[in-house]
PDB file of C-alpha atoms in Angstrom:
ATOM      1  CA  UNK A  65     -76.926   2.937 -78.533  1.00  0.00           C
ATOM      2  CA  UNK A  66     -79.098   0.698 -75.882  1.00  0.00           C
ATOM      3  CA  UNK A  67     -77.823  -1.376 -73.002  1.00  0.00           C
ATOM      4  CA  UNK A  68     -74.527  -0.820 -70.758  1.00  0.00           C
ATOM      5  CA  UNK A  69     -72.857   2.091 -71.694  1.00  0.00           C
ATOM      6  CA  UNK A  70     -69.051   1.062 -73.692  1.00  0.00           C
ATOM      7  CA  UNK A  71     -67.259   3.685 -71.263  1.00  0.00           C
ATOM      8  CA  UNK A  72     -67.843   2.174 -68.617  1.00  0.00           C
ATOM      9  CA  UNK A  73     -66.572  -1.562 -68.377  1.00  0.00           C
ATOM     10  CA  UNK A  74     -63.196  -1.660 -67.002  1.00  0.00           C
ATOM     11  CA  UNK A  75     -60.547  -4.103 -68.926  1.00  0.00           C
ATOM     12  CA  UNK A  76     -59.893  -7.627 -67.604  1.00  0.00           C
ATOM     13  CA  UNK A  77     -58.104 -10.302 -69.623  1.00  0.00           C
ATOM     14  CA  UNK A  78     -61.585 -12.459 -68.738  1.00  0.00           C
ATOM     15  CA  UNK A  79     -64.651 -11.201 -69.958  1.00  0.00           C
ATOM     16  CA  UNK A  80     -66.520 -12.822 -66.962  1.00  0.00           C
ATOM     17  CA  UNK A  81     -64.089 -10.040 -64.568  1.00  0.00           C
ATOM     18  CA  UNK A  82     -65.517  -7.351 -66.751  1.00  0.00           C
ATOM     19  CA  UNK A  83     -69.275  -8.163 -66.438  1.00  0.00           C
ATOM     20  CA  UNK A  84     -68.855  -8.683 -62.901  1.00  0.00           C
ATOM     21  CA  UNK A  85     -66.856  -5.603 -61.883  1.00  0.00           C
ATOM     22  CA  UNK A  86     -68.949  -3.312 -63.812  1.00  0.00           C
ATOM     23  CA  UNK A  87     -72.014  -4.480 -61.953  1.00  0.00           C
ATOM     24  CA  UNK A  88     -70.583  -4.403 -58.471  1.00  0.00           C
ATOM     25  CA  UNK A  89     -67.152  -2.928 -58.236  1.00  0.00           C
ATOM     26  CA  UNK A  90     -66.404  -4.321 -54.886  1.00  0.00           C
ATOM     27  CA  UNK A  91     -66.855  -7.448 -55.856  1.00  0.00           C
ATOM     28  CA  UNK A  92     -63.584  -7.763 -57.626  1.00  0.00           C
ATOM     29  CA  UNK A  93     -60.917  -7.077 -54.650  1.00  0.00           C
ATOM     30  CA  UNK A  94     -58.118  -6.592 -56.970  1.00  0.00           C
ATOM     31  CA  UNK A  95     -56.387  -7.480 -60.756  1.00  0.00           C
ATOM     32  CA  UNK A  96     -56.144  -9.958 -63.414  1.00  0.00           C
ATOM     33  CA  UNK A  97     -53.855 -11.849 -60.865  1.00  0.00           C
ATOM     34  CA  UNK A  98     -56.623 -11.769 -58.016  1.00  0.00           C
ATOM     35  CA  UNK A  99     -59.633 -12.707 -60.212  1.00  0.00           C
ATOM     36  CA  UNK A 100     -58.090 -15.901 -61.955  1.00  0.00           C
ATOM     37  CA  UNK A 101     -56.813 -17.115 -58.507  1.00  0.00           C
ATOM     38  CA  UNK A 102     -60.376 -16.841 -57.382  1.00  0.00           C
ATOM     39  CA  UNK A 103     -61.326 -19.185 -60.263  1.00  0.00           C
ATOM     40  CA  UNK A 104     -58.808 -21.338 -59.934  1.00  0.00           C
ATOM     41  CA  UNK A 105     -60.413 -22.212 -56.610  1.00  0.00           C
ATOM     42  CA  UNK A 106     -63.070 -23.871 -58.311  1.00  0.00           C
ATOM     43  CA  UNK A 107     -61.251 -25.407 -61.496  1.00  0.00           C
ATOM     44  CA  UNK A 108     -59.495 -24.036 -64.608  1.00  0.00           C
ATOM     45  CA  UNK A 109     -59.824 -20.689 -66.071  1.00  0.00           C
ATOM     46  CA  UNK A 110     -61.642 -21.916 -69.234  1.00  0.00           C
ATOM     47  CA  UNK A 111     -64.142 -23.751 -67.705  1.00  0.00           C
ATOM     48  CA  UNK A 112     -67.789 -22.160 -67.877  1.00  0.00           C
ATOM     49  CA  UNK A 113     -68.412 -23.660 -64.930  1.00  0.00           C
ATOM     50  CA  UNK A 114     -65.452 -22.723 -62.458  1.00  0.00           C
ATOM     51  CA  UNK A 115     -66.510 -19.010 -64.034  1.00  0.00           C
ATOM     52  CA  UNK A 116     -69.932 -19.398 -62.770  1.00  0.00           C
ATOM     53  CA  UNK A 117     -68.982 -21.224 -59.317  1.00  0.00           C
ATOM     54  CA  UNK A 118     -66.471 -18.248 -58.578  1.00  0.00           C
ATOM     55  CA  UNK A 119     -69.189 -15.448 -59.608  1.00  0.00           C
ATOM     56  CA  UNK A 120     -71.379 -16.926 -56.902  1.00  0.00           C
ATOM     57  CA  UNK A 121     -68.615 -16.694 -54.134  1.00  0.00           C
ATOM     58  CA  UNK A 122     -68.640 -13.144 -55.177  1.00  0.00           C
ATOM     59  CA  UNK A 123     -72.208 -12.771 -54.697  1.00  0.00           C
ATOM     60  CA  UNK A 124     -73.837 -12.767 -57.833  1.00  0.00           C
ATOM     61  CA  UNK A 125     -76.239 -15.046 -59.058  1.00  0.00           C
ATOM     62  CA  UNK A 126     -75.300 -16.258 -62.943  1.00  0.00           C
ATOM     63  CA  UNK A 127     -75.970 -18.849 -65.095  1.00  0.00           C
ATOM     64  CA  UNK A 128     -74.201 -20.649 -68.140  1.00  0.00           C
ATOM     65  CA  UNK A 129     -76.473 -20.812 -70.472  1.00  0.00           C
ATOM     66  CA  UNK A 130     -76.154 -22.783 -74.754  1.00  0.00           C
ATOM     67  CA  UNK A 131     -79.554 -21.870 -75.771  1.00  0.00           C
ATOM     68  CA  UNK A 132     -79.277 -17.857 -76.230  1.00  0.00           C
ATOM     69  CA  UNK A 133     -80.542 -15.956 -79.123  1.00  0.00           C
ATOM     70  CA  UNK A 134     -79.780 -12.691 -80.505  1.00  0.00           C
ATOM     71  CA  UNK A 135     -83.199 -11.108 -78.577  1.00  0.00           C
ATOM     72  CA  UNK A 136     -81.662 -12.570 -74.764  1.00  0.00           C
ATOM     73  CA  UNK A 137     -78.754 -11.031 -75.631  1.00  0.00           C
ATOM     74  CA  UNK A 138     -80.660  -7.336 -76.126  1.00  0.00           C
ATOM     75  CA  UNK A 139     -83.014  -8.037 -73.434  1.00  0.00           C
ATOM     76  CA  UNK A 140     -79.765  -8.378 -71.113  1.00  0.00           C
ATOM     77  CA  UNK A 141     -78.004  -5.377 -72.641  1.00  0.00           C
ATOM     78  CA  UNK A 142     -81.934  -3.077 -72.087  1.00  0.00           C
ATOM     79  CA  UNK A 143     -81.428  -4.258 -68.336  1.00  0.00           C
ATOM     80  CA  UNK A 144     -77.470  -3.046 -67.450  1.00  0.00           C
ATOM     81  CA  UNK A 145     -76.248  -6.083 -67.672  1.00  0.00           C
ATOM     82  CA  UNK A 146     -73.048  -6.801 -69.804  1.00  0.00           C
ATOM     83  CA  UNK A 147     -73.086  -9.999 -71.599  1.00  0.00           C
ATOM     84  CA  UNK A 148     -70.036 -12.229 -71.664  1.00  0.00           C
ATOM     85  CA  UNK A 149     -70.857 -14.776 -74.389  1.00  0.00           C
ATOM     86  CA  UNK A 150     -68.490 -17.500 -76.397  1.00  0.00           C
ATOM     87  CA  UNK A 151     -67.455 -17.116 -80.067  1.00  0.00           C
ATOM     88  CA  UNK A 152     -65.772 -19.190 -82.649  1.00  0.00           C
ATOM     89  CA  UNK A 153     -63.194 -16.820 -83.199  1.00  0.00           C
ATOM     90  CA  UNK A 154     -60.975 -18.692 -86.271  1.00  0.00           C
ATOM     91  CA  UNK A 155     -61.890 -19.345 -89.811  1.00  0.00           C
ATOM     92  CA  UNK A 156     -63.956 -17.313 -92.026  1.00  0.00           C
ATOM     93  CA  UNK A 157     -67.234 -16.236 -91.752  1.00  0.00           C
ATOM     94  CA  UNK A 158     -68.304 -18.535 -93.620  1.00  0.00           C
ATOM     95  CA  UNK A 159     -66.625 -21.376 -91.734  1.00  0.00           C
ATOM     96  CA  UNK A 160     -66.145 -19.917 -88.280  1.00  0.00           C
ATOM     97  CA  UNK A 161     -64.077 -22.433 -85.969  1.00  0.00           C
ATOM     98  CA  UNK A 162     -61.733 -22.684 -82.630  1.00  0.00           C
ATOM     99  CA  UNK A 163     -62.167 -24.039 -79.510  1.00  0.00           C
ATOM    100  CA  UNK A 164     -64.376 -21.166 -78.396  1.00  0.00           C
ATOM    101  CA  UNK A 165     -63.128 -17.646 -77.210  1.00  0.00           C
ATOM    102  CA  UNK A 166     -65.222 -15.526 -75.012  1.00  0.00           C
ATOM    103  CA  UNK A 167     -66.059 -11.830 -75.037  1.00  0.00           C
ATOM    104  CA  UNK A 168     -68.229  -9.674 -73.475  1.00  0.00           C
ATOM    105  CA  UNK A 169     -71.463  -7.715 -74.877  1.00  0.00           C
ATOM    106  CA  UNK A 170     -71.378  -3.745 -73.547  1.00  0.00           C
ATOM    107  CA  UNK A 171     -74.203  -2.292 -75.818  1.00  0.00           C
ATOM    108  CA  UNK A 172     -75.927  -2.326 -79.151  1.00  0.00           C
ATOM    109  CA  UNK A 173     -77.452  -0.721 -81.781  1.00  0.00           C
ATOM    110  CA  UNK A 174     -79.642  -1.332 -84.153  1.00  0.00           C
ATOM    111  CA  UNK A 175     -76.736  -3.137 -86.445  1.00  0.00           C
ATOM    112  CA  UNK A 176     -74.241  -3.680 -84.066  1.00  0.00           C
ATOM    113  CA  UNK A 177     -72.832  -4.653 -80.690  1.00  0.00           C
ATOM    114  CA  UNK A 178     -70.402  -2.986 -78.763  1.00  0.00           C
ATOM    115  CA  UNK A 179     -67.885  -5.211 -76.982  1.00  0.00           C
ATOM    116  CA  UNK A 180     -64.586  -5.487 -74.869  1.00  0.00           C
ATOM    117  CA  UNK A 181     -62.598  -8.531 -76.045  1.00  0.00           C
ATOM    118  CA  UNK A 182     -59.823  -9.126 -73.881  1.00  0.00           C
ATOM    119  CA  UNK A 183     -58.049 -11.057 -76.681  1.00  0.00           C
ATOM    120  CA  UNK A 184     -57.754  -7.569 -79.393  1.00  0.00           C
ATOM    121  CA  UNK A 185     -59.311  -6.608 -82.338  1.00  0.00           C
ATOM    122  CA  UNK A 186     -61.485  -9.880 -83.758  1.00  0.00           C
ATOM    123  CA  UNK A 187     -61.283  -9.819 -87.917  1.00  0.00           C
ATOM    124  CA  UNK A 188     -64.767 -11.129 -87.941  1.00  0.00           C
ATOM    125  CA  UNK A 189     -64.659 -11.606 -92.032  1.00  0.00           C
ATOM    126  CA  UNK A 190     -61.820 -13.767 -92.087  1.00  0.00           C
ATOM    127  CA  UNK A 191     -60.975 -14.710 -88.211  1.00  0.00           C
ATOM    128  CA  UNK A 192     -58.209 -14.222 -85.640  1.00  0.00           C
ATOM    129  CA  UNK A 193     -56.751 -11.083 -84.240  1.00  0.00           C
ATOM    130  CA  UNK A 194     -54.647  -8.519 -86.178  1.00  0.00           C
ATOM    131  CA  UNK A 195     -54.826  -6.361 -83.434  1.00  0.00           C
ATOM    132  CA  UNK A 196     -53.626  -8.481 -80.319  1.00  0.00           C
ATOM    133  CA  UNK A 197     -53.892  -6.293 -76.848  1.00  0.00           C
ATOM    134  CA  UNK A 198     -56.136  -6.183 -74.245  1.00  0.00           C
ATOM    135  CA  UNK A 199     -56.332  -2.637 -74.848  1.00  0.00           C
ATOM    136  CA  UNK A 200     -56.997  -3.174 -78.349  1.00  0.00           C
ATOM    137  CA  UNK A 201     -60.562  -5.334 -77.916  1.00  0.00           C
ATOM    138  CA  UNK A 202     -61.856  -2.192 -75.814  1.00  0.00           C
ATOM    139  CA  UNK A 203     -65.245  -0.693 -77.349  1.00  0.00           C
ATOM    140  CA  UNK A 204     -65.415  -2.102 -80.290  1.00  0.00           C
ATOM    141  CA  UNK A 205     -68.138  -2.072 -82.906  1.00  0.00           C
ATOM    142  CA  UNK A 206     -69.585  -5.267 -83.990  1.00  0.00           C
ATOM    143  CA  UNK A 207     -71.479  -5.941 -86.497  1.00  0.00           C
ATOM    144  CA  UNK A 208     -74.404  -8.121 -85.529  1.00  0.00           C
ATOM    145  CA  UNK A 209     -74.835  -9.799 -88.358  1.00  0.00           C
ATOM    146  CA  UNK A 210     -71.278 -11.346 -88.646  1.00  0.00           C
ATOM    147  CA  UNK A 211     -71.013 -11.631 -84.844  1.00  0.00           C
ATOM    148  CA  UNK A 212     -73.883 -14.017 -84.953  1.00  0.00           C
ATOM    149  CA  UNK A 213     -72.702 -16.408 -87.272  1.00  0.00           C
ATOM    150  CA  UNK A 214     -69.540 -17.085 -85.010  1.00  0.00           C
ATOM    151  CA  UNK A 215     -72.059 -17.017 -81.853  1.00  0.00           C
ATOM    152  CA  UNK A 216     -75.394 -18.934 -83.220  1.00  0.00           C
ATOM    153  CA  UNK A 217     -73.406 -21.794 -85.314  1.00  0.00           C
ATOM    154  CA  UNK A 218     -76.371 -24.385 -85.692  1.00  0.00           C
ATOM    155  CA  UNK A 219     -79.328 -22.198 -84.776  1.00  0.00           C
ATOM    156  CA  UNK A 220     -80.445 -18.970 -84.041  1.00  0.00           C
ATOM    157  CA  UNK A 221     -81.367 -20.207 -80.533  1.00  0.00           C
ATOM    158  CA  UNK A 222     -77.598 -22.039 -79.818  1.00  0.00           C
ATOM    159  CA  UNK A 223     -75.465 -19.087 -78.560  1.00  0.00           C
ATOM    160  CA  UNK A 224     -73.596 -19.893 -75.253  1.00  0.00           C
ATOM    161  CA  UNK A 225     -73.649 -17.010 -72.936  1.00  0.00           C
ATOM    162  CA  UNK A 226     -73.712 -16.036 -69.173  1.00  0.00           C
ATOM    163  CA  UNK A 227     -77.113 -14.622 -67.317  1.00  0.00           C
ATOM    164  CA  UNK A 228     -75.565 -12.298 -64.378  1.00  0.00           C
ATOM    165  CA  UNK A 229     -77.789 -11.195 -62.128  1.00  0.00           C
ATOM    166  CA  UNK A 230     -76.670  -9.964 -58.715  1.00  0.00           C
ATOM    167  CA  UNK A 231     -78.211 -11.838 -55.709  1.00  0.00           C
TER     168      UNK A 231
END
């Protein structure tokens, strides 16, 4: 496997809290509770760019990003850096749809990514979440090629993601 190591990401329900902890623990200064109320300081929860405005309070510098490919996404993962990036996470593969669900990208190999969903289990094939836990989505395997078509849905240069870099 290449990139961030799937031990070693802690489980948030927000893939953004997992990226961020795992690159500087003491950034995160307590739970679930503690990281959304953060957020919430700079709009709602779902919004990529209340996510981005609270990472910077905590000392990172990240961007939000709707033109990532399948190579930004290993060229983060080579560096350390988890990935959180936003799916369509209902329909079939063929027909992927939702408002948008984000994960976060822990590792890869050469036909698969390793993630923590904080949602479960994704049923990439036909969508939604058989397996509905936080504790469910931990380390799971994959597959690139169906993980792409609910990430790049017009291109292969559309995917929207987060750069974190710490400051």
């Amino acid at each position: 496997m290449t990139g961030v190591q799937t031990c070693a990401l802690p489980i948030f329900s927000s893939s953004m809290a997992m990226a961020l902890d795992y690159l500087n623990p003491n950034a995160i200064a307590g739970d679930d509770d503690w990281y959304l109320n953060q957020v919430f300081r700079f709009g709602d929860s779902v919004s990529s760019e209340a996510q981005i405005k609270c990472a910077h309070s905590l000392g990172f510098k990240a961007s939000f990003k709707t033109n990532g490919s399948q190579a930004d996404l290993e060229k983060l993962l080579d560096q350390g850096i988890p990935v959180p990036i936003g799916i369509l996470h209902k329909g079939s593969i063929s027909h992927p749809s939702g408002g948008g669900h984000w994960i976060c990208l822990i590792g890869y190999d050469d036909s698969n990514f390793y993630v923590h969903d904080p949602f479960g289990e994704l049923d990439l094939i036909n969508g939604g979440y058989p397996k509905a836990g936080i504790k469910d989505g931990a380390n799971k395997k994959y597959s690139k090629q169906n993980l792409m078509k609910r990430w790049l849905i017009a291109s292969k240069s559309d995917g929207w993601y987060c750069d974190l870099n710490q400051k």
